[in-house]
PDB file of C-alpha atoms in Angstrom:
ATOM      1  CA  UNK A  21      32.803 100.668 -62.186  1.00 74.00           C
ATOM      2  CA  UNK A  22      30.485 101.446 -65.091  1.00 73.00           C
ATOM      3  CA  UNK A  23      33.455 101.980 -67.392  1.00 75.00           C
ATOM      4  CA  UNK A  24      35.049  98.672 -66.325  1.00 74.00           C
ATOM      5  CA  UNK A  25      31.806  96.763 -66.927  1.00 79.00           C
ATOM      6  CA  UNK A  26      31.475  98.214 -70.415  1.00 79.00           C
ATOM      7  CA  UNK A  27      35.112  98.001 -71.534  1.00 76.00           C
ATOM      8  CA  UNK A  28      36.397  94.881 -69.731  1.00 76.00           C
ATOM      9  CA  UNK A  29      33.310  92.723 -69.215  1.00 79.00           C
ATOM     10  CA  UNK A  30      31.469  93.834 -72.372  1.00 82.00           C
ATOM     11  CA  UNK A  31      28.261  94.991 -70.671  1.00 83.00           C
ATOM     12  CA  UNK A  32      25.692  97.029 -72.624  1.00 87.00           C
ATOM     13  CA  UNK A  33      23.501  98.126 -69.721  1.00 89.00           C
ATOM     14  CA  UNK A  34      24.113  99.172 -66.111  1.00 87.00           C
ATOM     15  CA  UNK A  35      21.607 100.377 -63.506  1.00 89.00           C
ATOM     16  CA  UNK A  36      21.733 100.815 -59.728  1.00 89.00           C
ATOM     17  CA  UNK A  37      18.584 100.838 -57.577  1.00 84.00           C
ATOM     18  CA  UNK A  38      20.001 103.394 -55.119  1.00 82.00           C
ATOM     19  CA  UNK A  39      23.020 105.158 -56.668  1.00 80.00           C
ATOM     20  CA  UNK A  40      23.888 106.884 -53.384  1.00 76.00           C
ATOM     21  CA  UNK A  41      24.393 103.471 -51.745  1.00 75.00           C
ATOM     22  CA  UNK A  42      26.446 101.981 -54.569  1.00 81.00           C
ATOM     23  CA  UNK A  43      29.754 100.325 -53.803  1.00 84.00           C
ATOM     24  CA  UNK A  44      31.469  97.935 -56.138  1.00 84.00           C
ATOM     25  CA  UNK A  45      34.711  96.089 -56.667  1.00 88.00           C
ATOM     26  CA  UNK A  46      35.853  94.044 -59.664  1.00 87.00           C
ATOM     27  CA  UNK A  47      38.952  92.571 -61.238  1.00 89.00           C
ATOM     28  CA  UNK A  48      39.532  90.307 -64.199  1.00 90.00           C
ATOM     29  CA  UNK A  49      42.424  88.308 -65.655  1.00 90.00           C
ATOM     30  CA  UNK A  50      42.438  86.908 -69.172  1.00 90.00           C
ATOM     31  CA  UNK A  51      44.437  83.747 -69.897  1.00 90.00           C
ATOM     32  CA  UNK A  52      44.798  82.014 -73.265  1.00 88.00           C
ATOM     33  CA  UNK A  53      41.477  80.114 -73.217  1.00 90.00           C
ATOM     34  CA  UNK A  54      39.647  81.356 -70.132  1.00 94.00           C
ATOM     35  CA  UNK A  55      39.026  84.514 -68.155  1.00 94.00           C
ATOM     36  CA  UNK A  56      38.704  84.603 -64.363  1.00 94.00           C
ATOM     37  CA  UNK A  57      37.353  87.515 -62.375  1.00 93.00           C
ATOM     38  CA  UNK A  58      35.842  88.661 -59.086  1.00 93.00           C
ATOM     39  CA  UNK A  59      33.134  91.232 -58.435  1.00 92.00           C
ATOM     40  CA  UNK A  60      30.977  92.408 -55.558  1.00 92.00           C
ATOM     41  CA  UNK A  61      28.180  94.973 -55.192  1.00 90.00           C
ATOM     42  CA  UNK A  62      27.001  96.911 -52.133  1.00 88.00           C
ATOM     43  CA  UNK A  63      23.671  97.955 -53.667  1.00 90.00           C
ATOM     44  CA  UNK A  64      21.166  96.223 -55.928  1.00 91.00           C
ATOM     45  CA  UNK A  65      22.599  96.398 -59.437  1.00 92.00           C
ATOM     46  CA  UNK A  66      21.311  95.250 -62.823  1.00 92.00           C
ATOM     47  CA  UNK A  67      23.816  94.590 -65.614  1.00 92.00           C
ATOM     48  CA  UNK A  68      22.962  93.634 -69.198  1.00 92.00           C
ATOM     49  CA  UNK A  69      25.289  91.634 -71.425  1.00 91.00           C
ATOM     50  CA  UNK A  70      24.978  90.919 -75.165  1.00 90.00           C
ATOM     51  CA  UNK A  71      25.523  87.468 -76.610  1.00 89.00           C
ATOM     52  CA  UNK A  72      29.175  86.485 -76.467  1.00 90.00           C
ATOM     53  CA  UNK A  73      31.526  83.888 -77.917  1.00 93.00           C
ATOM     54  CA  UNK A  74      32.043  82.254 -74.526  1.00 94.00           C
ATOM     55  CA  UNK A  75      30.263  80.463 -71.697  1.00 95.00           C
ATOM     56  CA  UNK A  76      30.004  82.298 -68.371  1.00 95.00           C
ATOM     57  CA  UNK A  77      29.937  80.543 -64.992  1.00 96.00           C
ATOM     58  CA  UNK A  78      29.105  82.476 -61.825  1.00 95.00           C
ATOM     59  CA  UNK A  79      30.301  81.028 -58.513  1.00 95.00           C
ATOM     60  CA  UNK A  80      28.491  82.730 -55.639  1.00 95.00           C
ATOM     61  CA  UNK A  81      30.661  83.491 -52.612  1.00 95.00           C
ATOM     62  CA  UNK A  82      28.248  85.649 -50.614  1.00 95.00           C
ATOM     63  CA  UNK A  83      24.660  86.821 -50.989  1.00 95.00           C
ATOM     64  CA  UNK A  84      22.492  86.108 -54.010  1.00 95.00           C
ATOM     65  CA  UNK A  85      21.901  87.116 -57.609  1.00 95.00           C
ATOM     66  CA  UNK A  86      19.679  86.126 -60.504  1.00 93.00           C
ATOM     67  CA  UNK A  87      20.404  85.363 -64.159  1.00 93.00           C
ATOM     68  CA  UNK A  88      17.702  86.199 -66.719  1.00 91.00           C
ATOM     69  CA  UNK A  89      18.218  84.512 -70.095  1.00 87.00           C
ATOM     70  CA  UNK A  90      15.929  85.913 -72.780  1.00 74.00           C
ATOM     71  CA  UNK A  91      12.328  85.506 -71.693  1.00 68.00           C
ATOM     72  CA  UNK A  92      12.954  82.591 -69.320  1.00 65.00           C
ATOM     73  CA  UNK A  93      12.505  82.693 -65.578  1.00 70.00           C
ATOM     74  CA  UNK A  94      15.263  84.014 -63.355  1.00 82.00           C
ATOM     75  CA  UNK A  95      17.905  81.428 -62.460  1.00 89.00           C
ATOM     76  CA  UNK A  96      19.134  81.965 -58.881  1.00 92.00           C
ATOM     77  CA  UNK A  97      22.849  82.202 -58.091  1.00 94.00           C
ATOM     78  CA  UNK A  98      24.140  81.798 -54.545  1.00 93.00           C
ATOM     79  CA  UNK A  99      26.771  79.936 -52.537  1.00 93.00           C
ATOM     80  CA  UNK A 100      25.056  76.602 -53.211  1.00 92.00           C
ATOM     81  CA  UNK A 101      23.929  77.135 -56.791  1.00 92.00           C
ATOM     82  CA  UNK A 102      26.157  78.427 -59.623  1.00 94.00           C
ATOM     83  CA  UNK A 103      24.749  80.176 -62.670  1.00 92.00           C
ATOM     84  CA  UNK A 104      25.667  79.476 -66.282  1.00 93.00           C
ATOM     85  CA  UNK A 105      25.211  81.641 -69.365  1.00 93.00           C
ATOM     86  CA  UNK A 106      25.606  79.639 -72.601  1.00 92.00           C
ATOM     87  CA  UNK A 107      27.551  81.036 -75.567  1.00 92.00           C
ATOM     88  CA  UNK A 108      25.508  83.258 -77.864  1.00 90.00           C
ATOM     89  CA  UNK A 109      22.926  84.065 -75.184  1.00 90.00           C
ATOM     90  CA  UNK A 110      22.125  87.690 -74.177  1.00 90.00           C
ATOM     91  CA  UNK A 111      21.820  87.984 -70.414  1.00 92.00           C
ATOM     92  CA  UNK A 112      20.550  90.264 -67.678  1.00 93.00           C
ATOM     93  CA  UNK A 113      22.068  89.701 -64.235  1.00 93.00           C
ATOM     94  CA  UNK A 114      20.457  91.110 -61.099  1.00 94.00           C
ATOM     95  CA  UNK A 115      22.933  91.477 -58.225  1.00 93.00           C
ATOM     96  CA  UNK A 116      21.370  91.830 -54.788  1.00 93.00           C
ATOM     97  CA  UNK A 117      23.085  94.036 -52.147  1.00 93.00           C
ATOM     98  CA  UNK A 118      26.193  92.406 -50.663  1.00 93.00           C
ATOM     99  CA  UNK A 119      26.589  89.825 -53.443  1.00 95.00           C
ATOM    100  CA  UNK A 120      30.108  88.591 -54.246  1.00 95.00           C
ATOM    101  CA  UNK A 121      31.160  86.097 -56.913  1.00 96.00           C
ATOM    102  CA  UNK A 122      33.900  84.567 -59.008  1.00 96.00           C
ATOM    103  CA  UNK A 123      33.304  84.596 -62.761  1.00 95.00           C
ATOM    104  CA  UNK A 124      34.742  82.029 -65.145  1.00 96.00           C
ATOM    105  CA  UNK A 125      34.509  82.672 -68.874  1.00 96.00           C
ATOM    106  CA  UNK A 126      35.537  79.960 -71.355  1.00 96.00           C
ATOM    107  CA  UNK A 127      35.859  80.625 -75.066  1.00 94.00           C
ATOM    108  CA  UNK A 128      33.459  78.665 -77.254  1.00 94.00           C
ATOM    109  CA  UNK A 129      36.305  77.425 -79.436  1.00 92.00           C
ATOM    110  CA  UNK A 130      38.152  76.063 -76.403  1.00 93.00           C
ATOM    111  CA  UNK A 131      35.040  74.161 -75.289  1.00 94.00           C
ATOM    112  CA  UNK A 132      34.484  72.723 -78.767  1.00 91.00           C
ATOM    113  CA  UNK A 133      38.134  71.698 -79.135  1.00 88.00           C
ATOM    114  CA  UNK A 134      38.087  69.967 -75.743  1.00 88.00           C
ATOM    115  CA  UNK A 135      34.862  68.167 -76.653  1.00 89.00           C
ATOM    116  CA  UNK A 136      36.398  67.025 -79.940  1.00 84.00           C
ATOM    117  CA  UNK A 137      39.418  65.668 -78.083  1.00 80.00           C
ATOM    118  CA  UNK A 138      37.248  63.818 -75.565  1.00 82.00           C
ATOM    119  CA  UNK A 139      35.027  62.268 -78.242  1.00 81.00           C
ATOM    120  CA  UNK A 140      37.785  61.545 -80.749  1.00 74.00           C
ATOM    121  CA  UNK A 141      36.389  63.745 -83.538  1.00 75.00           C
ATOM    122  CA  UNK A 142      34.300  66.869 -83.966  1.00 79.00           C
ATOM    123  CA  UNK A 143      30.630  65.992 -83.296  1.00 82.00           C
ATOM    124  CA  UNK A 144      27.847  67.045 -85.634  1.00 80.00           C
ATOM    125  CA  UNK A 145      26.122  70.275 -84.614  1.00 84.00           C
ATOM    126  CA  UNK A 146      26.913  73.155 -82.285  1.00 88.00           C
ATOM    127  CA  UNK A 147      27.526  72.804 -78.553  1.00 92.00           C
ATOM    128  CA  UNK A 148      24.374  73.916 -76.681  1.00 92.00           C
ATOM    129  CA  UNK A 149      24.189  74.099 -72.877  1.00 93.00           C
ATOM    130  CA  UNK A 150      21.057  73.802 -70.742  1.00 92.00           C
ATOM    131  CA  UNK A 151      21.342  76.600 -68.141  1.00 90.00           C
ATOM    132  CA  UNK A 152      18.299  75.362 -66.209  1.00 86.00           C
ATOM    133  CA  UNK A 153      19.678  71.863 -65.573  1.00 88.00           C
ATOM    134  CA  UNK A 154      21.330  71.441 -62.159  1.00 88.00           C
ATOM    135  CA  UNK A 155      25.066  70.687 -62.287  1.00 90.00           C
ATOM    136  CA  UNK A 156      26.235  67.187 -61.418  1.00 87.00           C
ATOM    137  CA  UNK A 157      27.399  67.351 -57.773  1.00 84.00           C
ATOM    138  CA  UNK A 158      30.745  65.472 -57.831  1.00 87.00           C
ATOM    139  CA  UNK A 159      32.107  67.149 -60.956  1.00 89.00           C
ATOM    140  CA  UNK A 160      30.586  70.532 -60.103  1.00 91.00           C
ATOM    141  CA  UNK A 161      32.317  70.457 -56.726  1.00 91.00           C
ATOM    142  CA  UNK A 162      35.620  69.577 -58.403  1.00 91.00           C
ATOM    143  CA  UNK A 163      35.143  72.458 -60.841  1.00 93.00           C
ATOM    144  CA  UNK A 164      34.479  74.873 -57.978  1.00 94.00           C
ATOM    145  CA  UNK A 165      37.588  73.705 -56.132  1.00 93.00           C
ATOM    146  CA  UNK A 166      39.718  74.115 -59.282  1.00 92.00           C
ATOM    147  CA  UNK A 167      38.382  77.641 -59.782  1.00 94.00           C
ATOM    148  CA  UNK A 168      39.047  78.555 -56.150  1.00 93.00           C
ATOM    149  CA  UNK A 169      42.565  77.111 -56.358  1.00 91.00           C
ATOM    150  CA  UNK A 170      43.382  79.036 -59.527  1.00 91.00           C
ATOM    151  CA  UNK A 171      41.922  82.250 -58.090  1.00 91.00           C
ATOM    152  CA  UNK A 172      43.989  81.899 -54.917  1.00 89.00           C
ATOM    153  CA  UNK A 173      47.154  81.225 -56.914  1.00 86.00           C
ATOM    154  CA  UNK A 174      46.599  84.174 -59.245  1.00 84.00           C
ATOM    155  CA  UNK A 175      45.809  86.409 -56.268  1.00 82.00           C
ATOM    156  CA  UNK A 176      48.884  85.320 -54.309  1.00 76.00           C
ATOM    157  CA  UNK A 177      51.910  87.571 -53.945  1.00 61.00           C
ATOM    158  CA  UNK A 178      54.146  84.499 -53.855  1.00 62.00           C
ATOM    159  CA  UNK A 179      55.883  82.973 -56.870  1.00 60.00           C
ATOM    160  CA  UNK A 180      53.512  82.658 -59.843  1.00 74.00           C
ATOM    161  CA  UNK A 181      52.575  79.326 -61.390  1.00 76.00           C
ATOM    162  CA  UNK A 182      54.676  78.251 -64.391  1.00 80.00           C
ATOM    163  CA  UNK A 183      53.046  78.850 -67.776  1.00 79.00           C
ATOM    164  CA  UNK A 184      52.845  75.109 -68.475  1.00 78.00           C
ATOM    165  CA  UNK A 185      50.972  74.527 -65.215  1.00 82.00           C
ATOM    166  CA  UNK A 186      48.536  77.347 -65.988  1.00 85.00           C
ATOM    167  CA  UNK A 187      47.816  75.742 -69.350  1.00 84.00           C
ATOM    168  CA  UNK A 188      47.144  72.378 -67.680  1.00 86.00           C
ATOM    169  CA  UNK A 189      44.830  74.058 -65.153  1.00 89.00           C
ATOM    170  CA  UNK A 190      42.982  75.796 -67.972  1.00 91.00           C
ATOM    171  CA  UNK A 191      42.417  72.478 -69.727  1.00 90.00           C
ATOM    172  CA  UNK A 192      41.305  70.796 -66.488  1.00 91.00           C
ATOM    173  CA  UNK A 193      38.781  73.596 -65.910  1.00 94.00           C
ATOM    174  CA  UNK A 194      37.415  73.290 -69.440  1.00 94.00           C
ATOM    175  CA  UNK A 195      37.006  69.503 -69.237  1.00 91.00           C
ATOM    176  CA  UNK A 196      35.420  69.780 -65.776  1.00 93.00           C
ATOM    177  CA  UNK A 197      33.021  72.420 -67.099  1.00 96.00           C
ATOM    178  CA  UNK A 198      31.933  70.116 -69.940  1.00 94.00           C
ATOM    179  CA  UNK A 199      31.424  67.269 -67.467  1.00 92.00           C
ATOM    180  CA  UNK A 200      29.633  69.284 -64.767  1.00 93.00           C
ATOM    181  CA  UNK A 201      27.060  71.156 -66.874  1.00 94.00           C
ATOM    182  CA  UNK A 202      24.475  69.529 -69.115  1.00 93.00           C
ATOM    183  CA  UNK A 203      24.617  70.098 -72.863  1.00 94.00           C
ATOM    184  CA  UNK A 204      23.432  68.371 -76.024  1.00 92.00           C
ATOM    185  CA  UNK A 205      26.477  66.057 -76.081  1.00 90.00           C
ATOM    186  CA  UNK A 206      26.405  65.062 -72.400  1.00 90.00           C
ATOM    187  CA  UNK A 207      24.935  61.608 -73.006  1.00 86.00           C
ATOM    188  CA  UNK A 208      27.383  60.932 -75.810  1.00 83.00           C
ATOM    189  CA  UNK A 209      30.272  62.082 -73.630  1.00 83.00           C
ATOM    190  CA  UNK A 210      29.183  59.833 -70.777  1.00 81.00           C
ATOM    191  CA  UNK A 211      28.450  56.802 -72.966  1.00 73.00           C
ATOM    192  CA  UNK A 212      31.786  57.066 -74.778  1.00 62.00           C
ATOM    193  CA  UNK A 213      33.533  56.738 -71.424  1.00 56.00           C
ATOM    194  CA  UNK A 214      31.465  53.816 -70.128  1.00 53.00           C
ATOM    195  CA  UNK A 215      30.107  51.850 -73.089  1.00 58.00           C
ATOM    196  CA  UNK A 216      32.621  50.243 -75.447  1.00 63.00           C
ATOM    197  CA  UNK A 217      32.009  50.799 -79.140  1.00 71.00           C
ATOM    198  CA  UNK A 218      31.156  47.728 -81.235  1.00 86.00           C
ATOM    199  CA  UNK A 219      33.825  45.930 -83.234  1.00 89.00           C
ATOM    200  CA  UNK A 220      32.776  47.513 -86.533  1.00 91.00           C
ATOM    201  CA  UNK A 221      33.526  51.013 -85.207  1.00 91.00           C
ATOM    202  CA  UNK A 222      36.862  50.016 -83.726  1.00 91.00           C
ATOM    203  CA  UNK A 223      37.905  48.235 -86.935  1.00 93.00           C
ATOM    204  CA  UNK A 224      37.004  51.285 -89.007  1.00 94.00           C
ATOM    205  CA  UNK A 225      38.967  53.573 -86.692  1.00 93.00           C
ATOM    206  CA  UNK A 226      42.004  51.302 -86.779  1.00 93.00           C
ATOM    207  CA  UNK A 227      41.894  51.186 -90.581  1.00 95.00           C
ATOM    208  CA  UNK A 228      41.676  54.972 -90.807  1.00 94.00           C
ATOM    209  CA  UNK A 229      44.594  55.409 -88.405  1.00 92.00           C
ATOM    210  CA  UNK A 230      46.693  52.954 -90.423  1.00 93.00           C
ATOM    211  CA  UNK A 231      45.899  54.685 -93.736  1.00 92.00           C
ATOM    212  CA  UNK A 232      45.806  58.306 -92.607  1.00 90.00           C
ATOM    213  CA  UNK A 233      47.986  59.583 -95.467  1.00 86.00           C
ATOM    214  CA  UNK A 234      45.260  59.253 -98.081  1.00 82.00           C
ATOM    215  CA  UNK A 235      41.603  60.092 -98.500  1.00 78.00           C
ATOM    216  CA  UNK A 236      39.551  56.997 -97.665  1.00 87.00           C
ATOM    217  CA  UNK A 237      36.094  56.447 -99.181  1.00 88.00           C
ATOM    218  CA  UNK A 238      33.076  55.261 -97.226  1.00 91.00           C
ATOM    219  CA  UNK A 239      32.745  52.308 -99.594  1.00 90.00           C
ATOM    220  CA  UNK A 240      36.283  51.268 -98.730  1.00 91.00           C
ATOM    221  CA  UNK A 241      35.557  51.477 -94.995  1.00 93.00           C
ATOM    222  CA  UNK A 242      32.375  49.449 -95.348  1.00 91.00           C
ATOM    223  CA  UNK A 243      34.248  46.790 -97.306  1.00 91.00           C
ATOM    224  CA  UNK A 244      37.102  46.618 -94.783  1.00 92.00           C
ATOM    225  CA  UNK A 245      34.682  46.233 -91.853  1.00 91.00           C
ATOM    226  CA  UNK A 246      32.420  43.784 -93.697  1.00 90.00           C
ATOM    227  CA  UNK A 247      29.280  45.838 -93.114  1.00 88.00           C
ATOM    228  CA  UNK A 248      26.914  48.053 -95.071  1.00 88.00           C
ATOM    229  CA  UNK A 249      27.454  51.784 -95.445  1.00 89.00           C
ATOM    230  CA  UNK A 250      24.158  52.459 -93.678  1.00 88.00           C
ATOM    231  CA  UNK A 251      25.058  50.235 -90.715  1.00 88.00           C
ATOM    232  CA  UNK A 252      28.509  51.817 -90.447  1.00 91.00           C
ATOM    233  CA  UNK A 253      27.047  55.327 -90.350  1.00 89.00           C
ATOM    234  CA  UNK A 254      24.469  54.255 -87.764  1.00 88.00           C
ATOM    235  CA  UNK A 255      27.113  52.688 -85.504  1.00 89.00           C
ATOM    236  CA  UNK A 256      29.317  55.789 -85.634  1.00 89.00           C
ATOM    237  CA  UNK A 257      26.368  58.084 -84.963  1.00 85.00           C
ATOM    238  CA  UNK A 258      25.267  56.059 -81.936  1.00 84.00           C
ATOM    239  CA  UNK A 259      28.646  55.421 -80.335  1.00 83.00           C
ATOM    240  CA  UNK A 260      30.697  58.390 -81.529  1.00 84.00           C
ATOM    241  CA  UNK A 261      28.237  61.132 -82.422  1.00 83.00           C
ATOM    242  CA  UNK A 262      29.853  61.820 -85.800  1.00 86.00           C
ATOM    243  CA  UNK A 263      30.228  60.137 -89.177  1.00 89.00           C
ATOM    244  CA  UNK A 264      33.108  57.806 -90.136  1.00 91.00           C
ATOM    245  CA  UNK A 265      34.225  60.299 -92.796  1.00 91.00           C
ATOM    246  CA  UNK A 266      34.385  63.107 -90.252  1.00 89.00           C
ATOM    247  CA  UNK A 267      36.604  60.876 -88.122  1.00 92.00           C
ATOM    248  CA  UNK A 268      38.866  60.193 -91.113  1.00 92.00           C
ATOM    249  CA  UNK A 269      39.238  63.911 -91.809  1.00 91.00           C
ATOM    250  CA  UNK A 270      39.958  64.598 -88.134  1.00 91.00           C
ATOM    251  CA  UNK A 271      42.764  62.026 -88.113  1.00 92.00           C
ATOM    252  CA  UNK A 272      44.356  63.580 -91.200  1.00 93.00           C
ATOM    253  CA  UNK A 273      44.056  67.086 -89.734  1.00 94.00           C
ATOM    254  CA  UNK A 274      45.749  65.975 -86.525  1.00 92.00           C
ATOM    255  CA  UNK A 275      48.572  64.344 -88.475  1.00 94.00           C
ATOM    256  CA  UNK A 276      48.988  67.525 -90.481  1.00 95.00           C
ATOM    257  CA  UNK A 277      49.164  69.600 -87.312  1.00 94.00           C
ATOM    258  CA  UNK A 278      51.858  67.298 -85.901  1.00 93.00           C
ATOM    259  CA  UNK A 279      53.960  67.832 -89.029  1.00 95.00           C
ATOM    260  CA  UNK A 280      53.383  71.587 -88.983  1.00 95.00           C
ATOM    261  CA  UNK A 281      54.492  71.768 -85.356  1.00 94.00           C
ATOM    262  CA  UNK A 282      57.829  70.214 -86.337  1.00 93.00           C
ATOM    263  CA  UNK A 283      58.580  73.342 -88.383  1.00 91.00           C
ATOM    264  CA  UNK A 284      60.764  71.427 -90.838  1.00 92.00           C
ATOM    265  CA  UNK A 285      62.398  74.030 -93.163  1.00 90.00           C
ATOM    266  CA  UNK A 286      62.686  71.418 -95.922  1.00 92.00           C
ATOM    267  CA  UNK A 287      58.920  71.182 -96.334  1.00 94.00           C
ATOM    268  CA  UNK A 288      55.961  73.560 -96.739  1.00 95.00           C
ATOM    269  CA  UNK A 289      52.323  73.868 -95.730  1.00 95.00           C
ATOM    270  CA  UNK A 290      51.131  72.738 -99.151  1.00 95.00           C
ATOM    271  CA  UNK A 291      53.433  69.701 -99.149  1.00 95.00           C
ATOM    272  CA  UNK A 292      52.156  68.691 -95.717  1.00 95.00           C
ATOM    273  CA  UNK A 293      48.555  69.129 -96.861  1.00 94.00           C
ATOM    274  CA  UNK A 294      49.071  66.913 -99.906  1.00 93.00           C
ATOM    275  CA  UNK A 295      50.962  64.336 -97.840  1.00 92.00           C
ATOM    276  CA  UNK A 296      47.981  64.079 -95.490  1.00 92.00           C
ATOM    277  CA  UNK A 297      45.518  63.517 -98.306  1.00 89.00           C
ATOM    278  CA  UNK A 298      44.155  67.048 -98.780  1.00 91.00           C
ATOM    279  CA  UNK A 299      43.953  67.931-102.467  1.00 86.00           C
ATOM    280  CA  UNK A 300      42.325  71.352-102.023  1.00 90.00           C
ATOM    281  CA  UNK A 301      44.485  73.795-100.038  1.00 93.00           C
ATOM    282  CA  UNK A 302      41.599  76.192 -99.439  1.00 93.00           C
ATOM    283  CA  UNK A 303      39.426  73.474 -97.930  1.00 92.00           C
ATOM    284  CA  UNK A 304      42.386  72.227 -95.901  1.00 94.00           C
ATOM    285  CA  UNK A 305      43.012  75.673 -94.413  1.00 94.00           C
ATOM    286  CA  UNK A 306      39.314  76.142 -93.624  1.00 92.00           C
ATOM    287  CA  UNK A 307      38.903  72.733 -91.987  1.00 92.00           C
ATOM    288  CA  UNK A 308      42.134  73.183 -90.041  1.00 93.00           C
ATOM    289  CA  UNK A 309      41.084  76.569 -88.717  1.00 90.00           C
ATOM    290  CA  UNK A 310      37.656  75.295 -87.734  1.00 86.00           C
ATOM    291  CA  UNK A 311      39.185  72.466 -85.720  1.00 86.00           C
ATOM    292  CA  UNK A 312      42.216  74.158 -84.161  1.00 86.00           C
ATOM    293  CA  UNK A 313      41.264  77.841 -84.174  1.00 84.00           C
ATOM    294  CA  UNK A 314      44.192  78.985 -86.332  1.00 88.00           C
ATOM    295  CA  UNK A 315      45.465  78.620 -89.876  1.00 94.00           C
ATOM    296  CA  UNK A 316      48.034  75.924 -90.765  1.00 95.00           C
ATOM    297  CA  UNK A 317      50.379  78.657 -92.017  1.00 95.00           C
ATOM    298  CA  UNK A 318      50.260  80.304 -88.573  1.00 94.00           C
ATOM    299  CA  UNK A 319      51.148  77.042 -86.829  1.00 93.00           C
ATOM    300  CA  UNK A 320      53.989  76.366 -89.263  1.00 95.00           C
ATOM    301  CA  UNK A 321      55.426  79.887 -88.957  1.00 94.00           C
ATOM    302  CA  UNK A 322      55.327  79.740 -85.163  1.00 92.00           C
ATOM    303  CA  UNK A 323      57.055  76.348 -85.159  1.00 92.00           C
ATOM    304  CA  UNK A 324      59.804  77.621 -87.465  1.00 91.00           C
ATOM    305  CA  UNK A 325      60.439  80.647 -85.242  1.00 90.00           C
ATOM    306  CA  UNK A 326      60.792  78.349 -82.238  1.00 83.00           C
ATOM    307  CA  UNK A 327      63.443  76.145 -83.872  1.00 76.00           C
TER     308      UNK A 327
END
């Protein structure tokens, strides 16, 4: 068990209150964007984890545990209350005797990409979760049911789910996680779904979409929307959480990705970059990787192999 915790789960510390009474069981399956596992302990066990590039959600099935984040108070985990460990946060987890749980781990990049998709462009700043805030009941219950469904399907000896369905389930879990647990973009995420953006924002977005093939200046956007640059920035910040120029770059990056996915042998990565308004190939590759988690050359090569 110690070896599995260190090699599979990435633990750095492991201690058992009464080693003679220790019993443990664990398994873990890694998918493309998430990991799902189960573990249970017969004796009180303390496990330490370093900071990781993922968020961890503990779904209690039986008994109780506690999550200690840094110097904060212990956050209880049981059948009624899940526990969350934000990305980049070292953690100590205290498992009481008889505790059993499901563990969901979601890569930070997958969370950020999903948030970008939901908001329409990459927001300013890093995604930061509040582990002490209680989850929102309706969405948290949906998330739990999705996790239980996926666990049952993966544990079944019957025919396995098709790859496409697994990918859809992964995405549903990620979106549900973002909706169920409070973070620094929660209010923006909720307002973008309920409060319509003002006309100036919509006009700017429509203009960018219609002129995606070239680099648009902020002065041009302000002129087209008949507003000041300051007012345009303020409207985007309030209703979108990002600047108008970040939105313009996001649109061009998405168009570039669409072209790369076509894998057209008569074109190249550099030609696609220039066609989408990117004059610096190094900056294009860096921005593309930051948004999609891979280089444009990797996407293009994969698309060509699939033709």
